[in-house]
Each structure stands twice: as C-alpha cells, then as structure tokens.
PDB file of C-alpha atoms in Angstrom:
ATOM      1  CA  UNK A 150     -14.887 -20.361  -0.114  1.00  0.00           C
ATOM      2  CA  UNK A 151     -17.121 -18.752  -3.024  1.00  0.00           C
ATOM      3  CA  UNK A 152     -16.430 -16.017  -4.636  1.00  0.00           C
ATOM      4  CA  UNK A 153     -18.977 -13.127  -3.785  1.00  0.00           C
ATOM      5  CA  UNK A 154     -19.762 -11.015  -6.941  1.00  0.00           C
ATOM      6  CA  UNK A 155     -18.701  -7.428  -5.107  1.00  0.00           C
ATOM      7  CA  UNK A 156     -20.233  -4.047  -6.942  1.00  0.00           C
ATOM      8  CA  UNK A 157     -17.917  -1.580  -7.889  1.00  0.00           C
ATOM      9  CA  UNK A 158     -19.105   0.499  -5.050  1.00  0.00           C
ATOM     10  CA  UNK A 159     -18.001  -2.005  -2.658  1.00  0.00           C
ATOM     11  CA  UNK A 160     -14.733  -2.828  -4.136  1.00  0.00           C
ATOM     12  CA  UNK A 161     -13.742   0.863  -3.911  1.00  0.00           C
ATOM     13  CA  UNK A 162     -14.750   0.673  -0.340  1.00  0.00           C
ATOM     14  CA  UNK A 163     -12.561  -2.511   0.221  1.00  0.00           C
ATOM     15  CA  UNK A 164     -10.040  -0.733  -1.606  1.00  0.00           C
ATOM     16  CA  UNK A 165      -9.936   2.172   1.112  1.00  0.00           C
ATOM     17  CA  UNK A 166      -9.937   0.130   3.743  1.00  0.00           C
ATOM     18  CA  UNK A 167      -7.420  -1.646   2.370  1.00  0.00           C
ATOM     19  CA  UNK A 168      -5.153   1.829   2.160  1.00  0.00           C
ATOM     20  CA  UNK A 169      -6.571   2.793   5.108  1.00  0.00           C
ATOM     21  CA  UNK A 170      -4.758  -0.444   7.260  1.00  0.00           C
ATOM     22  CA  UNK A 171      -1.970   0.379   4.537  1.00  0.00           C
ATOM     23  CA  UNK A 172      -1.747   3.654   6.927  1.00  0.00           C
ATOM     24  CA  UNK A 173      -0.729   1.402   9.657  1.00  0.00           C
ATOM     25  CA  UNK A 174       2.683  -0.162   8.021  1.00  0.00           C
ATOM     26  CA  UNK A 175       5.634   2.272   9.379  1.00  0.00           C
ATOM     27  CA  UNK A 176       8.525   2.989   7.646  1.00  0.00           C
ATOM     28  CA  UNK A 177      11.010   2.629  10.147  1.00  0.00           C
ATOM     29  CA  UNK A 178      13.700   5.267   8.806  1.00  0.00           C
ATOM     30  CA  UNK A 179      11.345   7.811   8.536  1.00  0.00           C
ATOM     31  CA  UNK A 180       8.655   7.249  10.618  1.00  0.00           C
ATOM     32  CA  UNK A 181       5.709   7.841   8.262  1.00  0.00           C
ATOM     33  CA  UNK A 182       3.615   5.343   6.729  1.00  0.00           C
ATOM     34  CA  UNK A 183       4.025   4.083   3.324  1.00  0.00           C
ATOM     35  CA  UNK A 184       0.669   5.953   2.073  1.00  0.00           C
ATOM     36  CA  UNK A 185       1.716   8.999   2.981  1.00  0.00           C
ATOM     37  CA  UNK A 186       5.335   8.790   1.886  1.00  0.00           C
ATOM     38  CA  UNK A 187       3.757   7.735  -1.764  1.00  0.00           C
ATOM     39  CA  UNK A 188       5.290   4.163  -1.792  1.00  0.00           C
ATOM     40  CA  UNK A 189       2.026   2.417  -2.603  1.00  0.00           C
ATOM     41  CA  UNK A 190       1.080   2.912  -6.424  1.00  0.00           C
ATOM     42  CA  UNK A 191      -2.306   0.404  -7.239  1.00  0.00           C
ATOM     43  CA  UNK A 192      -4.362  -1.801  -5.532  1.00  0.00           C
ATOM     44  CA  UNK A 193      -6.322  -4.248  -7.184  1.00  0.00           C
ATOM     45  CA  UNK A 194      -9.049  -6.530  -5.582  1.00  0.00           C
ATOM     46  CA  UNK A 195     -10.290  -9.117  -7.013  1.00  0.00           C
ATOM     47  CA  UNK A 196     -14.168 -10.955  -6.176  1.00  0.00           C
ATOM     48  CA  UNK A 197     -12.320 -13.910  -4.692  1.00  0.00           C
ATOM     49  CA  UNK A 198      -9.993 -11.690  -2.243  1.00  0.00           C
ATOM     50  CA  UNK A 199      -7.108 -11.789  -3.895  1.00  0.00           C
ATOM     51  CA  UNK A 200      -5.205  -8.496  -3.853  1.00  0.00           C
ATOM     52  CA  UNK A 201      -2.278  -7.005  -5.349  1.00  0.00           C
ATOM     53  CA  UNK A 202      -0.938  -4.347  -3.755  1.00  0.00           C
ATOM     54  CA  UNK A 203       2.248  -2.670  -6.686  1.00  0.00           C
ATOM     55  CA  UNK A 204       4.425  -0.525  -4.316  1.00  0.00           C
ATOM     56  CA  UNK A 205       7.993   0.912  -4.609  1.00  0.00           C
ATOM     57  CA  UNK A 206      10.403   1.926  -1.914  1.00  0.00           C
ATOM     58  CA  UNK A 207      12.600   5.192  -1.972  1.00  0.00           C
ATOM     59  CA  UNK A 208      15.775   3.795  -3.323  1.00  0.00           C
ATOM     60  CA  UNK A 209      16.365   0.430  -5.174  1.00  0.00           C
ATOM     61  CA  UNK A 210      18.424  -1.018  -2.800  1.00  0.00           C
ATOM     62  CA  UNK A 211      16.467  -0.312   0.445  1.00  0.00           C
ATOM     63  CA  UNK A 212      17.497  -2.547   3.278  1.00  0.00           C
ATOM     64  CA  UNK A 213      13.671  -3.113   4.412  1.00  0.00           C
ATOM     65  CA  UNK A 214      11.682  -4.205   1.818  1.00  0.00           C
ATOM     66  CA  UNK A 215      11.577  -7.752   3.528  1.00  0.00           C
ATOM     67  CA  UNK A 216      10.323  -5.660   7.069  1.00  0.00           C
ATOM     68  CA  UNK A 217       7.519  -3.774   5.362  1.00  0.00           C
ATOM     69  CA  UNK A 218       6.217  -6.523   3.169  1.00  0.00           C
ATOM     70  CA  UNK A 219       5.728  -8.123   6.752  1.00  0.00           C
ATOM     71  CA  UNK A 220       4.046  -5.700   8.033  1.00  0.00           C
ATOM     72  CA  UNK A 221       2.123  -5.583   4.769  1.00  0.00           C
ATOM     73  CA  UNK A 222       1.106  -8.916   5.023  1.00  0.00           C
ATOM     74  CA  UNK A 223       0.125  -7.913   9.012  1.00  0.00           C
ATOM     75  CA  UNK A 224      -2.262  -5.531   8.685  1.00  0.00           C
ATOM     76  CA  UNK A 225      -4.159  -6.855   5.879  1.00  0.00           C
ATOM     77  CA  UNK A 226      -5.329  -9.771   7.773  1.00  0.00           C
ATOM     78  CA  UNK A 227      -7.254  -7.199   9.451  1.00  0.00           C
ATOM     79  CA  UNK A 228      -9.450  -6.784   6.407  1.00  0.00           C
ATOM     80  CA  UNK A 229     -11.694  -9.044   6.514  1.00  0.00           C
ATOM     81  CA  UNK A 230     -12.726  -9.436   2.703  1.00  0.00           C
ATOM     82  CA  UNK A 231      -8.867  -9.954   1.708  1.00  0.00           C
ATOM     83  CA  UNK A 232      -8.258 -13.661   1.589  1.00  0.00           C
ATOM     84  CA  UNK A 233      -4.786 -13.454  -0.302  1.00  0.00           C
ATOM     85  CA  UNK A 234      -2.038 -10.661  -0.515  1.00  0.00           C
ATOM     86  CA  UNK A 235       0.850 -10.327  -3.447  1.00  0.00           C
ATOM     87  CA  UNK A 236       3.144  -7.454  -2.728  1.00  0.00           C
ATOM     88  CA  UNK A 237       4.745  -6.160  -6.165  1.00  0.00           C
ATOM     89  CA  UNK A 238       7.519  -4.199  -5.590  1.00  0.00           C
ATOM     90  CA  UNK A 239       7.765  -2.191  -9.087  1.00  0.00           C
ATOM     91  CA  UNK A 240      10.480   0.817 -10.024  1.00  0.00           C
ATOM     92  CA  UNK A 241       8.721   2.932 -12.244  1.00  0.00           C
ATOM     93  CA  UNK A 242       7.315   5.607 -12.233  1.00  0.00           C
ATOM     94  CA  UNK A 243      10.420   6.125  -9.780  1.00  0.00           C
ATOM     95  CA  UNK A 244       9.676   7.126  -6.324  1.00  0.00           C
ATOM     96  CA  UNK A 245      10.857  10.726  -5.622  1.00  0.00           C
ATOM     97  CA  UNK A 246       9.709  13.309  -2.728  1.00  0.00           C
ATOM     98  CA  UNK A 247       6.888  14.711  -5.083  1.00  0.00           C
ATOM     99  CA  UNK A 248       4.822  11.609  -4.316  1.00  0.00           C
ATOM    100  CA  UNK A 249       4.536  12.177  -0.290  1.00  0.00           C
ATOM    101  CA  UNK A 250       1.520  13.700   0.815  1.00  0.00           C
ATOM    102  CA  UNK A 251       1.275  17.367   2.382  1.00  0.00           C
ATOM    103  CA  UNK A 252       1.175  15.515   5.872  1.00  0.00           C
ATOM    104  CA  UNK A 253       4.705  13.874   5.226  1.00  0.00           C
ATOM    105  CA  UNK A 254       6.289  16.463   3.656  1.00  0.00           C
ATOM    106  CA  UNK A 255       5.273  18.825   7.132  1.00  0.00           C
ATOM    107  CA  UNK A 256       6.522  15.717   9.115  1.00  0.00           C
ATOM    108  CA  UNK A 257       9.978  15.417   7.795  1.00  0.00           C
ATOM    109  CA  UNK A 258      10.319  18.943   7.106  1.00  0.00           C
ATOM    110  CA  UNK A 259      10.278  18.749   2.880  1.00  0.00           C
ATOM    111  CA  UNK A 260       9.418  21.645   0.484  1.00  0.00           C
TER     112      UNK A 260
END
C-alpha cells in the first residue's frame, strides 16, 4: 500500500472521524462513551494510516482496559483511511471528572 501524502485539512478531518467512531466505544460502568467521559487525550495520524490513539481510564487499576481497547480496535476498522491502530494508555495529566463533557456530566448527574 503507498502512502498518500494527506493535507493538513484532511488529516484533521480523519482525525474527527476518527473521534467521531471513538463516540461509539461504551464504557460499560457508566454508560457514556470514552469522548465524552474525557478518556481520550491525542490522536495522531500518520500519511501511511498508522494511528495512535494516547487515552487514560478513570482509575489506574480499571478492570476494562482490555474490553475498551477491543472495542477501540472495533470501530476504527470502520475508518477507512486507518490501516493500523496503537492504543497508549498514559496516566498523566490524571483523569478526573473535570475532563467529561457537559453531555456526561448531565448524564451521570455531576456538577
């Protein structure tokens, strides 16, 4: 496969669809998606596909990181431009409610 030289236009618009299927993996506690709870911190694309996606999950020891790395790796065969996925989980800036969007915080009943 060749690597297509992307313009930074498009990779920002791979980038949100890339967040946008992001929108699709479920945490399974809480019932919100990872994008709104705040768990996903960067995504980088690269011209060749690759992405990274640098997350974090809402305690250190959370019993489904394995579960929504799957689900990760699910959805993003949906976008067609990504041709490889690393999920990195990383612990800082640590996670803490100020990072969930308005729409989770309403959800779960946060101030």
């Amino acid at each position: 496969m060749s690597e297509k030289n992307y313009s930074l236009e498009e990779v920002e618009i791979i980038k949100g669809n890339i967040l946008k299927a992001l929108e699709q993996v479920i945490d399974p506690e809480l019932g919100i998606d990872i994008v709104n709870l705040g768990l996903v911190y960067e995504i980088r694309f690269d011209d060749d596909g690759a992405t990274e996606i640098d997350m974090t999950l809402t305690t250190m020891g959370c019993p489904l990181a394995d579960l929504l790395t799957d689900q990760i790796y699910d959805v993003m065969k949906g976008v067609p431009e990504v041709t490889k996925v690393d999920v990195k989980l990383v612990w800082y800036p640590a996670w803490s409610v100020d990072k969930m969007s308005r729409y989770a915080r309403i959800a779960l009943g946060v101030r």
